[in-house]
XYZ file of C-alpha atoms in Angstrom:
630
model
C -27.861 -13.005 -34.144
C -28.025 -14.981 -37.256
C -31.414 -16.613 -38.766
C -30.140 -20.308 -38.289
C -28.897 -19.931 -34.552
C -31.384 -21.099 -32.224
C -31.757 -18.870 -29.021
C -32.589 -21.538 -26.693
C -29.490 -24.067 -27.958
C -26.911 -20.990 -27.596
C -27.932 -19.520 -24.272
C -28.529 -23.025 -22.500
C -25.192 -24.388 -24.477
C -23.449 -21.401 -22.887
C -24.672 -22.092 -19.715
C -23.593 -25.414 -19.694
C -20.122 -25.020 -20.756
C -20.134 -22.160 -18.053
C -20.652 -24.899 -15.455
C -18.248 -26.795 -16.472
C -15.587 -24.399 -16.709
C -16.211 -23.537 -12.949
C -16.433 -27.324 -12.204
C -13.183 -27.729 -13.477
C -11.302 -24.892 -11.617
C -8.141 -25.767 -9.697
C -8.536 -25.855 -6.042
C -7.746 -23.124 -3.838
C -5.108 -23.060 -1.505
C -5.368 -19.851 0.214
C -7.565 -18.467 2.848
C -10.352 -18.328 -0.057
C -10.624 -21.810 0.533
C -13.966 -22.470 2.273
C -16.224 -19.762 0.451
C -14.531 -21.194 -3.204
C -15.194 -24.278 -2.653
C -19.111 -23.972 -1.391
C -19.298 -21.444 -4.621
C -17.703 -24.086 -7.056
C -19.682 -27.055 -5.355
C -22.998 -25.100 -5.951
C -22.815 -23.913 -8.886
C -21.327 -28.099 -10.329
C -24.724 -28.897 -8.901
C -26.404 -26.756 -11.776
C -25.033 -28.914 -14.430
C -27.930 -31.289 -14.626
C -30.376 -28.786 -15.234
C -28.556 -27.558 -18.260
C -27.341 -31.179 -19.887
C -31.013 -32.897 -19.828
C -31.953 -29.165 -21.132
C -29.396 -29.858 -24.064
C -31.392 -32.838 -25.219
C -34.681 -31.780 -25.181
C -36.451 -29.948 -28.343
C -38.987 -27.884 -26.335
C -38.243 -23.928 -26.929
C -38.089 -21.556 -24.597
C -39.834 -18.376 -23.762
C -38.634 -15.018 -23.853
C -38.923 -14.616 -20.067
C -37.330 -17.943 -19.535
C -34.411 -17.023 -22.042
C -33.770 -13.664 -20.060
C -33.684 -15.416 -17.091
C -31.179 -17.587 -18.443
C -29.400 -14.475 -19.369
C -29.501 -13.306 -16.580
C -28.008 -15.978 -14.725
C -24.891 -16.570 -17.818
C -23.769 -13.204 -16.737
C -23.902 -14.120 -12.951
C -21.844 -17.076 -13.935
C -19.790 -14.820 -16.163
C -18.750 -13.025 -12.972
C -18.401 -15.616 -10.505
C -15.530 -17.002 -12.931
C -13.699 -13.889 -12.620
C -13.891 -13.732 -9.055
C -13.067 -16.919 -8.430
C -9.576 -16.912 -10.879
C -9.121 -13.656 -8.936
C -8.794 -15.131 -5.308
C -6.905 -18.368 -6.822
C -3.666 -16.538 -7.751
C -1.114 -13.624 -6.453
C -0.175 -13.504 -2.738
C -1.314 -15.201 -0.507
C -0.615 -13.281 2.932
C -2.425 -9.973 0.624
C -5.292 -12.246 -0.240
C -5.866 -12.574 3.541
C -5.395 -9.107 4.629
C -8.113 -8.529 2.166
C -10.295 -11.280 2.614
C -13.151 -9.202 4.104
C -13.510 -6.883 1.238
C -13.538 -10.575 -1.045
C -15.870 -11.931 0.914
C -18.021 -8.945 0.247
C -17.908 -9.815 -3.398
C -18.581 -13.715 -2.939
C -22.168 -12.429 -1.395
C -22.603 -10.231 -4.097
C -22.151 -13.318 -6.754
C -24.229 -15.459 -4.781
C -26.797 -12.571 -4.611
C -26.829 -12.730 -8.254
C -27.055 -16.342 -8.855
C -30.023 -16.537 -6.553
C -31.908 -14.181 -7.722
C -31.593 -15.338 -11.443
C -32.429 -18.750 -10.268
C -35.818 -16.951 -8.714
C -36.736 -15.964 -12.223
C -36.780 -19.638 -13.327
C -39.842 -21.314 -13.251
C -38.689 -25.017 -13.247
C -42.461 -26.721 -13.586
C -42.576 -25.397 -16.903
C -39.011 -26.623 -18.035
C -38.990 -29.970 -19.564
C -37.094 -31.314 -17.160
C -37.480 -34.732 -15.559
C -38.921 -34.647 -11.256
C -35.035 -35.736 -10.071
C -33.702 -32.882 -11.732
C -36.383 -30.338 -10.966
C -36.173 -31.652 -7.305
C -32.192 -31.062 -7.225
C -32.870 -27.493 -8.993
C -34.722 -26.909 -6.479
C -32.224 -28.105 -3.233
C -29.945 -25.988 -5.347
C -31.918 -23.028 -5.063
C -32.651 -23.029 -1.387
C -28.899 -23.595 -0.580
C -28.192 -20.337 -2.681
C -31.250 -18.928 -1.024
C -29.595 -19.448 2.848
C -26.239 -18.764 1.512
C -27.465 -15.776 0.631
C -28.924 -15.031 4.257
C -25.487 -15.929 5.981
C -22.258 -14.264 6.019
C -18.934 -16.069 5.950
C -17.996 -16.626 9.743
C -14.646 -14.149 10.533
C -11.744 -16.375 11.307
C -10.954 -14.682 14.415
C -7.626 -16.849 14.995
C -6.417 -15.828 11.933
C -6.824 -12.051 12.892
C -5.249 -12.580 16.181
C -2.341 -14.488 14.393
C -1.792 -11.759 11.800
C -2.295 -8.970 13.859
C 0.374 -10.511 17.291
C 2.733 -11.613 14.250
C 2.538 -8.047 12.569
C 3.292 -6.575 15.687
C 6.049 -8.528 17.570
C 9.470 -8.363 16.397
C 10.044 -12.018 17.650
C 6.464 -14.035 17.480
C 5.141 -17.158 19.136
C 6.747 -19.755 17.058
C 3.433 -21.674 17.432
C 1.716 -18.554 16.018
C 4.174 -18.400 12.827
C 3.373 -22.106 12.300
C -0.604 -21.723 12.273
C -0.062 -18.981 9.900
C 2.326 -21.626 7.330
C -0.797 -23.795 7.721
C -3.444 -21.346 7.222
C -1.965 -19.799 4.464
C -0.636 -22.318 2.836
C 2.848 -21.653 2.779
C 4.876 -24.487 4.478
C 8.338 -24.692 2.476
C 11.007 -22.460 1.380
C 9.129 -23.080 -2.566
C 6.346 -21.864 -1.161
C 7.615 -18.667 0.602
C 9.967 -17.935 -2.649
C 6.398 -18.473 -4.855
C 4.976 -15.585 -2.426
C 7.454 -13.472 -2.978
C 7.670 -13.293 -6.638
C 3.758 -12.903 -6.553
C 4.103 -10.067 -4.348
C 6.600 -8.617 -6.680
C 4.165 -8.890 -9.406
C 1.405 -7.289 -7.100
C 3.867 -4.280 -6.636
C 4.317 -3.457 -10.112
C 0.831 -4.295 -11.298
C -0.739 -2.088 -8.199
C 1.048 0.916 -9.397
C 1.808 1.421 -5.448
C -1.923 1.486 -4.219
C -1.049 -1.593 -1.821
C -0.319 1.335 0.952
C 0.030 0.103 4.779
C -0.460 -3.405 3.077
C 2.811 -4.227 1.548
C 4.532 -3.136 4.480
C 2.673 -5.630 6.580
C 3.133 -8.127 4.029
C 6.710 -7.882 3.659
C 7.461 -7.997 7.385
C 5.255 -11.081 7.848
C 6.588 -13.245 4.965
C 10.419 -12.419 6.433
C 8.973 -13.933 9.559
C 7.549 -16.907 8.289
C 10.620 -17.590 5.805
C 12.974 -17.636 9.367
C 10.174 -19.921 10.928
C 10.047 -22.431 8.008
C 14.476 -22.089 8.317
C 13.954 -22.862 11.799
C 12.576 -25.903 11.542
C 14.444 -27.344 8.214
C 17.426 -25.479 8.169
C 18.863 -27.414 5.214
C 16.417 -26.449 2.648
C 18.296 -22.904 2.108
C 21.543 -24.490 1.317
C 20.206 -26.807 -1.647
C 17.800 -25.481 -4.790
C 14.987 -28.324 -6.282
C 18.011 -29.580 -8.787
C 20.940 -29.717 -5.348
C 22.815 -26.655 -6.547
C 24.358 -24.967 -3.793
C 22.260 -21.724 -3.657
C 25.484 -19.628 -3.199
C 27.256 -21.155 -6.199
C 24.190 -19.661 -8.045
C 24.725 -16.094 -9.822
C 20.600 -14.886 -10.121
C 20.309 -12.041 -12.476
C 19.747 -8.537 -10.837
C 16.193 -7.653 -12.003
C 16.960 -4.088 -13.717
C 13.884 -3.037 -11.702
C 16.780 -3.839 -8.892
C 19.817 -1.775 -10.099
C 20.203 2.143 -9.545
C 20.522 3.647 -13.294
C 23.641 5.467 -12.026
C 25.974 2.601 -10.712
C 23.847 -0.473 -12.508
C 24.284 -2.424 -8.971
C 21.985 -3.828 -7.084
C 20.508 -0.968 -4.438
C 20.870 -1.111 -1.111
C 19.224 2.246 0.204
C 16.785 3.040 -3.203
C 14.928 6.895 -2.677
C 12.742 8.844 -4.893
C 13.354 11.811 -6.742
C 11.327 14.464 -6.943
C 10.513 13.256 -11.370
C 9.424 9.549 -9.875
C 13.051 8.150 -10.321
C 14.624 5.597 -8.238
C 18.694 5.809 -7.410
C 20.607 4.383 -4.677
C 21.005 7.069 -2.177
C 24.755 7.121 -1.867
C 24.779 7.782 -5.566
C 22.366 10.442 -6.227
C 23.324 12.122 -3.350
C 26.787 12.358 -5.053
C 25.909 13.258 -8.088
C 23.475 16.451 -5.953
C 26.607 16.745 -4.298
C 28.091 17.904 -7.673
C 25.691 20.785 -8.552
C 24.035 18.807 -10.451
C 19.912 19.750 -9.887
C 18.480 17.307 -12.871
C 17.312 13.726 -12.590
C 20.262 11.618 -14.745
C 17.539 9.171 -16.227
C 14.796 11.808 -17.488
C 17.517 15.252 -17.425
C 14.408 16.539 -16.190
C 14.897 19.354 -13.664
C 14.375 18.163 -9.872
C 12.401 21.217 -8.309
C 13.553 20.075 -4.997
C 16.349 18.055 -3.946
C 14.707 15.640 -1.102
C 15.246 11.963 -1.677
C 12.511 10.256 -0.337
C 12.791 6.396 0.950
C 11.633 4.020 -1.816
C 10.510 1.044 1.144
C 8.099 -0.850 -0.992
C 11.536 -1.485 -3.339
C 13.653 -1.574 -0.435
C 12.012 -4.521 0.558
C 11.488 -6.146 -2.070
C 14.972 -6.083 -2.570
C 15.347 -7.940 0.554
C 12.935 -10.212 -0.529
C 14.540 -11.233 -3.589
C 18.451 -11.407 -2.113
C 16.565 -13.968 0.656
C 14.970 -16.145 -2.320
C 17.956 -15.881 -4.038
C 20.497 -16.903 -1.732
C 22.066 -13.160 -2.203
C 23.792 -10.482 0.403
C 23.555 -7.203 0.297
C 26.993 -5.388 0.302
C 27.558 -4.062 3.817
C 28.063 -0.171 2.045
C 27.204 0.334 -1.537
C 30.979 2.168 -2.913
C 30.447 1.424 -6.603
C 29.444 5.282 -6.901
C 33.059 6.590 -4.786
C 35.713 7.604 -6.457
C 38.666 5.385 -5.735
C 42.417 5.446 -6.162
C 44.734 2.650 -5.809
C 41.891 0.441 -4.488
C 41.188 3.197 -1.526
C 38.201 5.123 -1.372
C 38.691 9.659 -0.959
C 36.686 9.431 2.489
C 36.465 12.812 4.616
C 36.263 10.222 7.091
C 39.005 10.858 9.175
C 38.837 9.371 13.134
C 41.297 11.875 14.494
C 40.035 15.132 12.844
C 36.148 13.765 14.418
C 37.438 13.228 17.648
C 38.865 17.096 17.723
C 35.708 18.049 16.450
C 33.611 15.754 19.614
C 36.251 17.491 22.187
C 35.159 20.962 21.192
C 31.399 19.919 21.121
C 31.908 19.722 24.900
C 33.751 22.644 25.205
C 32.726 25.776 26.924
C 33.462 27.774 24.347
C 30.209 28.724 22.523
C 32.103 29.462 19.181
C 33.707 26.301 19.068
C 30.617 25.062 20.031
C 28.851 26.371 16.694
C 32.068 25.599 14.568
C 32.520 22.448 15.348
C 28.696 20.900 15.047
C 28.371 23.013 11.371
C 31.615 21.133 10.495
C 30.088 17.887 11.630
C 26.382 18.736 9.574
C 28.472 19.196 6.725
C 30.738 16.086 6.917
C 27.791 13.834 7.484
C 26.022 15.826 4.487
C 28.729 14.773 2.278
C 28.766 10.789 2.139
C 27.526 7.371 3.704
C 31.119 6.677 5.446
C 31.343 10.052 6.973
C 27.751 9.318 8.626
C 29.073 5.675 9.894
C 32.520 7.430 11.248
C 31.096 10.466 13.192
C 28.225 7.965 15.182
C 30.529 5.329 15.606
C 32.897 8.070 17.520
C 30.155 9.006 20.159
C 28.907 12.440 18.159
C 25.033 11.437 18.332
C 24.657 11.944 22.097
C 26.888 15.615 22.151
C 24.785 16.704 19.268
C 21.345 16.054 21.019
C 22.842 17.426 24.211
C 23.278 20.990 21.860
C 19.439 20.808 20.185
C 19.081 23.145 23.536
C 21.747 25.204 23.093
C 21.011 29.101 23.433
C 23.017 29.869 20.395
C 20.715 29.644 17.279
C 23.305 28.781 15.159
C 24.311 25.797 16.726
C 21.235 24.817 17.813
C 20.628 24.543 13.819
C 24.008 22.931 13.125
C 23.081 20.198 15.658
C 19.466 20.065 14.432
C 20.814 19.451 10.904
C 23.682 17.096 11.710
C 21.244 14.739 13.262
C 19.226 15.565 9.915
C 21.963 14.301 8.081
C 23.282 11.514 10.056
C 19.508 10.129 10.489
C 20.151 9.131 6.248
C 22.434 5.699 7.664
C 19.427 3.663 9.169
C 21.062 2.135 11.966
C 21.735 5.992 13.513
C 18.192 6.458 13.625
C 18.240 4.288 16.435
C 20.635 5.777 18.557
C 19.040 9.100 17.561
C 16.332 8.182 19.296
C 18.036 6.471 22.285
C 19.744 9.143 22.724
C 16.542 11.141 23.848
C 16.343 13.307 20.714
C 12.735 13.483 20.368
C 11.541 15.643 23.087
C 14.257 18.113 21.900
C 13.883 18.158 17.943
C 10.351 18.878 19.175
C 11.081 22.052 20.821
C 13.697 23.109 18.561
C 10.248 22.704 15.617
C 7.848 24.370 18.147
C 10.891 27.212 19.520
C 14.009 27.644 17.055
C 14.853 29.770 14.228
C 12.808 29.085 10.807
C 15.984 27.318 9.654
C 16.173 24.947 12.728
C 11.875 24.580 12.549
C 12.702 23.225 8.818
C 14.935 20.934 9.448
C 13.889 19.129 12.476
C 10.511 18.675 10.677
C 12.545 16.676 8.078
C 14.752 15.355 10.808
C 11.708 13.901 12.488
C 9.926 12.712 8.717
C 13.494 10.787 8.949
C 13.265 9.229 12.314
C 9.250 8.543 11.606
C 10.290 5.853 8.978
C 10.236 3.358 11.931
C 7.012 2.858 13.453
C 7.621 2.862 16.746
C 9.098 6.193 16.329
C 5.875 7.209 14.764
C 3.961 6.641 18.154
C 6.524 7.995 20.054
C 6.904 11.453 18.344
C 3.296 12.066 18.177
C 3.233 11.265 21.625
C 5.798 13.936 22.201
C 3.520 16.410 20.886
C 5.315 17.090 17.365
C 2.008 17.442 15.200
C 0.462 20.616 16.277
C 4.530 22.299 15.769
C 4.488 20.688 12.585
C 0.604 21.989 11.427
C 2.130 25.419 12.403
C 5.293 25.183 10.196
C 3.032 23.965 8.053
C 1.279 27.015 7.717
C 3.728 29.646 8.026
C 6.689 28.048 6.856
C 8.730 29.141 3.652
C 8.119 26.765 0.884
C 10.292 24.124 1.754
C 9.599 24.433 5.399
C 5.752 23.594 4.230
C 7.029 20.390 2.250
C 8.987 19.165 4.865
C 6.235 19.551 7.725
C 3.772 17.730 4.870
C 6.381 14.785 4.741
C 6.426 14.547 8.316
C 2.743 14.589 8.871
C 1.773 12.476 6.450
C 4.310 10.420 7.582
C 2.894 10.256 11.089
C -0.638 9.759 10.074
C -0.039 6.135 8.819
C -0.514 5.044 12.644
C -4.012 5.527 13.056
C -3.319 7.472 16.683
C -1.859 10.138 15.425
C -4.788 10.586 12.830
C -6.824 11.840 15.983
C -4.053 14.115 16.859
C -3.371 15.747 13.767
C -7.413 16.493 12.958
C -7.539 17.666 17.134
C -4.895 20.225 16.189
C -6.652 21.660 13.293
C -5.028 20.017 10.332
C -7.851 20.417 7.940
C -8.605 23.861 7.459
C -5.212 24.790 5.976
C -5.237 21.514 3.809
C -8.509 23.014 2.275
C -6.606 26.614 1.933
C -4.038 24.774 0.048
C -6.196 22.853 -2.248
C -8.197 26.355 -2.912
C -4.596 27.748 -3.830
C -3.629 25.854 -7.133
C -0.329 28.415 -7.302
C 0.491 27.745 -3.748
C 2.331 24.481 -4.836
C 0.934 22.412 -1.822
C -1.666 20.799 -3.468
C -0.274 17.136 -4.247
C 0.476 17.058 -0.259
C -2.849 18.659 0.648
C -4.526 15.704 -0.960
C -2.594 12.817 0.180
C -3.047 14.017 3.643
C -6.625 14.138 3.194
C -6.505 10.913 1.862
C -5.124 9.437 4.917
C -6.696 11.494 7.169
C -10.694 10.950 5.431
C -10.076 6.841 6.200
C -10.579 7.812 9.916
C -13.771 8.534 11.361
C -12.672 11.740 12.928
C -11.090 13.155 9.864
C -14.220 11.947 7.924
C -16.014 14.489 10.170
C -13.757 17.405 10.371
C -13.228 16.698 6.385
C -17.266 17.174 5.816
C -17.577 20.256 7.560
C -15.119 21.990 6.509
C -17.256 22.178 2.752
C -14.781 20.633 0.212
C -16.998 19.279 -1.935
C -16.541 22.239 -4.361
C -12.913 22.203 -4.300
C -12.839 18.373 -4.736
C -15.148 18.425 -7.808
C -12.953 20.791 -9.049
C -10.206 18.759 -8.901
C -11.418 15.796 -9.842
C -12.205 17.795 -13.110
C -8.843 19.426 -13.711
C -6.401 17.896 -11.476
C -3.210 15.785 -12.636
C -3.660 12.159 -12.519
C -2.501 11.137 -9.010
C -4.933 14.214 -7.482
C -8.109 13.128 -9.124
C -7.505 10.113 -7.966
C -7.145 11.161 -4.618
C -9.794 13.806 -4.523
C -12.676 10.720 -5.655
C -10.881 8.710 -2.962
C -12.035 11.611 -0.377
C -15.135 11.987 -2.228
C -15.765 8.655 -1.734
C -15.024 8.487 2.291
C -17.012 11.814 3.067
C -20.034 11.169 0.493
C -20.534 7.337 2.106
C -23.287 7.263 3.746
C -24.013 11.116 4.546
C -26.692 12.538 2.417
C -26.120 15.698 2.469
C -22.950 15.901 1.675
C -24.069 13.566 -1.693
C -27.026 15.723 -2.948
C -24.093 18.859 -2.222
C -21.448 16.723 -4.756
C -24.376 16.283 -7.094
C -25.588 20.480 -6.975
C -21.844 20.853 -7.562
C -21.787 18.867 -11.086
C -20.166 15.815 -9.600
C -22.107 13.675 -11.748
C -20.150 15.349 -15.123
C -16.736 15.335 -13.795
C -16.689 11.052 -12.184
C -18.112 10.406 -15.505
C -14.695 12.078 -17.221
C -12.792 10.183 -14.592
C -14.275 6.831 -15.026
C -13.327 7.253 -18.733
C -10.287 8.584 -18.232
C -8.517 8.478 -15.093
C -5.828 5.930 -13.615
C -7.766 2.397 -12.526
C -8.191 3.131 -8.863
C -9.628 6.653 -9.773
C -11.887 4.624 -12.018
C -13.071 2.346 -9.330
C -13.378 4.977 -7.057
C -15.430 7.159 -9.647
C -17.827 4.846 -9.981
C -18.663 3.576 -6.619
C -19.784 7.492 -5.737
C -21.539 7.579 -8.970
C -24.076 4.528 -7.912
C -24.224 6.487 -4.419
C -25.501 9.457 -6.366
C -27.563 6.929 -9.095
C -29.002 5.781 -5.987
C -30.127 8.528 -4.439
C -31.449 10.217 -7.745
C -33.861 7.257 -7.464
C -34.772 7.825 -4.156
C -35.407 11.372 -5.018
C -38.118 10.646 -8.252
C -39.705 7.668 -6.069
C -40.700 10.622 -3.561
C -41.755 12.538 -6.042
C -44.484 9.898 -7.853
């Protein structure tokens, strides 16, 4: 600090235009609302203080200066957190409005207890200011005391318009209101903000986005409902569908440049529209076409946080999505090489039912590898009745064509409207005992069979339900290598509905997860963790978690692990260390303290965050521990 500047003039200057800054915020039009607005109001009342402070000549001690400080920095924060809950989505800003809540008590914490350091008699300060200081104070002080009242409506709402396909139209139109988002500008506002939230979140949103998604598709058709004309006409009258939006290139599959329709995952990170990398797979070829890396396994896993989005943006935009996505087929004189061919099916169906068990087995490996081979094949053999046979042969005597059927179902389970009549065909109970009774092969693929069917949630309930976890742990365990991957899919899978949490910890998921973790050449790590993850958020898996002794494994990690794992090994740190003691004071004999500290300077954001919540716990108890000792 320079000779010439005087302390009192900068920190009370500060202070003021601090205040005003605040004062001048926009107002908030989410479900932030209430606690911004008592926050903002507050803190406006401060201004006084600071402006007749301004004019006066007296100086300022070093106590009073520090207290000052003290209460700059609170203000400091409570500017952040108040531009925070004033932007992005809306619907995520409620789903989340507990944990911000949380931090509003934390500001106000702060605020009050700077304002306790500041003795006000001693301020030159005239008796109507000191006297509104003062009013100011004690409304912090009882702020302080009370928590923000839960808006139990607004859980009901979320939570009955989550879970109903077709909600209370009364309950969609609270939630407009609530929320703030009562036209079409509105909804098409959310959904750009929620694309912003995907790409900035680096995919941490979890469970969230799904909800998210699902509810602003329900409130877009409620809003339609009731003024149907505002989709046909833009702000500037332009029919929408004489509009031609550009694709974001976020949007298009790096093999076709089209829009997707069905986006998956590579095993390198790499989105393509299913139809098309599964062609170019089909080829021989086993690299990824954007990075040439080599894919070390060929499983395309659904991309649904971009699938939706998608669907978000073709709604804004006034866009359909092609029926089938042929840019990637071959085609010849504007016809397109299908295998699909009705008659050749329906001689395949007849000998399906046949008593013959070799054209039994013939027939359903020809139909696994017809619906293996593309997206039409898959539409052709369920439209012609095959779904129904094929479950009626997952209890076949004939291990072959028990895995034929097994895998056809696989295979025709891709096209998302089969998964339905997969299921309504009474599949489940059946691709459960071919996982818990059939050959290795068969076990393999009706764990990826049911990681398929599990996309939906209903089928999640209904397959753990049906007793699938504990066959899955034990593929898990002695499964070849693929047969382990594909019974991690499908459990992690499951464990997204908190039920089946309970189920999979009851059947004795975590000791192998540990094994796997200990077994860094075992190549089940990465899935080891994630399930973890998910299973430490329950209170059950917390538990089992703790006393099964991975601290040592997760320091370990957290140490020497690849990005994404330390991440999730401070995540589990986290869950198991809060609020059990001993497992804390275990983390810190195990030199937990060294390796957060690496991680909260180098690690990805959320392992960051994560790093240094359990370092306070173990600050916190490492004060505990010398105040015993005094």
């Amino acid at each position: 600090m320079g000779g010439s500047e005087n302390p009192k003039a900068m920190v009370v200057g500060r202070l003021a235009d601090s205040i005003r800054e605040i004062s001048g915020l926009p107002e908030c039009q989410n479900v932030c609302k209430k606690m911004y607005g008592n926050l903002i109001r507050r803190v406006k009342l401060l201004s006084p203080l600071f402006e007749e402070l301004k004019d006066c000549d007296e100086s300022l001690s070093d106590e009073e200066i520090e207290a000052f400080e003290s209460l700059r920095v609170a203000l400091d924060l409570t500017m952040i957190l108040l531009k925070s809950v004033n932007h992005g989505s809306k619907l995520y800003q409620a789903l989340r409005r507990n944990d911000t809540a949380d931090k509003f008590q934390q500001i106000t914490e702060k605020i009050e207890a700077a304002l306790s350091d500041i003795s006000y008699n001693k301020l030159e300060i005239s008796e109507e200011v000191q006297e509104q200081i003062e009013l100011v104070h004690a409304q912090f002080k009882r702020a302080k005391a009370q928590t923000e009242f839960a808006d139990l409506q607004l859980d009901l709402d979320i939570a009955v318009a989550q879970k109903d396909k077709d909600p209370d139209p009364a309950i969609l139109k609270r939630l407009s209101e609530k929320l703030h988002l009562r036209t079409m500008n509105d909804l098409k506002k959310e959904s750009s903000e929620l694309h912003e939230l995907v790409i900035t979140s680096n995919g941490e949103l979890g469970d969230s986005f799904e909800t998210v998604s699902s509810l602003l598709r329900k409130l877009k058709d409620c809003v339609l409902a009731e003024n149907p004309e505002v989709d046909t006409y833009d702000s500037e009258n332009v029919p929408i569908k004489h509009r031609s939006p550009v694709i974001p290139d976020d949007f298009r599959c790096p093999i076709s440049l089209e829009l997707m329709k069905d986006p998956v995952i590579v095993s390198t990170g790499q989105t393509y529209e299913r139809s098309c990398i599964q062609k170019w797979h089909d080829a021989g070829h086993r690299t990824c076409p954007k990075t040439q890396q080599t894919l070390l396994q060929t499983t395309l896993t659904p991309n649904y946080v971009l699938k939706s989005l998608i669907g978000l943006w073709c709604d804004s935009n006034g866009v359909e999505l092609p029926k089938k996505q042929g840019s990637c087929r071959t085609k010849k004189s504007g016809t397109s090489l299908s295998d699909c061919d009705k008659t050749a099916i329906k001689a395949l169906l007849d000998k399906l039912t046949s008593n013959d068990i070799e054209q039994q087995r013939a027939a359903a490996g020809e139909l696994r590898l017809l619906a293996k081979r593309n997206a039409d094949n898959r539409v052709c053999i369920a439209e012609a009745g095959a779904i129904p046979l094929l479950v009626d042969l997952l209890s076949s005597t004939d291990p072959r064509t028990q895995e034929h059927a097994v895998t056809a179902l696989l295979n025709l389970s891709i096209n998302e409207s089969n998964k339905g009549t997969i299921v309504n065909a009474g599949a489940i109970p059946d691709i459960v005992d071919v996982l818990k009774n059939g050959s290795m092969e068969a076990r393999e693929n009706a764990a990826a069979t049911l990681f398929s069917l599990s996309v939906l949630d209903e089928n999640k309930v209904a397959i753990g339900a049906a007793g699938a976890i504990p066959a899955l742990i034990k593929l898990l365990c002695e499964g070849t290598p693929r047969g382990k991957k594909d019974a991690a899919t499908a459990i992690f899978n499951l464990c997204i509905y908190q039920g089946n949490k309970a189920r999979a910890v009851k059947a004795g998921i975590v000791a192998p997860l540990i094994r796997f973790m200990k077994d860094a050449g075992g190549g089940m790590v990465d899935e080891a963790l994630a399930i973890l993850t998910i299973l430490a958020g329950h209170h059950e898996g917390r538990t089992a978690i703790g006393q099964a002794e991975p601290i040592p494994i997760l320091v370990e990690v957290i140490r020497t692990g690849s990005p994404r794992n330390r991440e999730n090994a401070a995540a589990v740190l986290w869950l198991v260390c809060t609020g059990d003691l001993l497992q804390l004071k275990l983390a810190k004999e195990h030199g937990a303290e060294e390796a957060l500290q690496g991680l909260s300077e180098n690690g990805t954001d959320r392992a960051k965050r994560k790093a240094g919540s359990i370092l306070e716990l173990l600050q916190r108890i490492e004060g505990e521990d010398s105040l015993q000792n005094t």
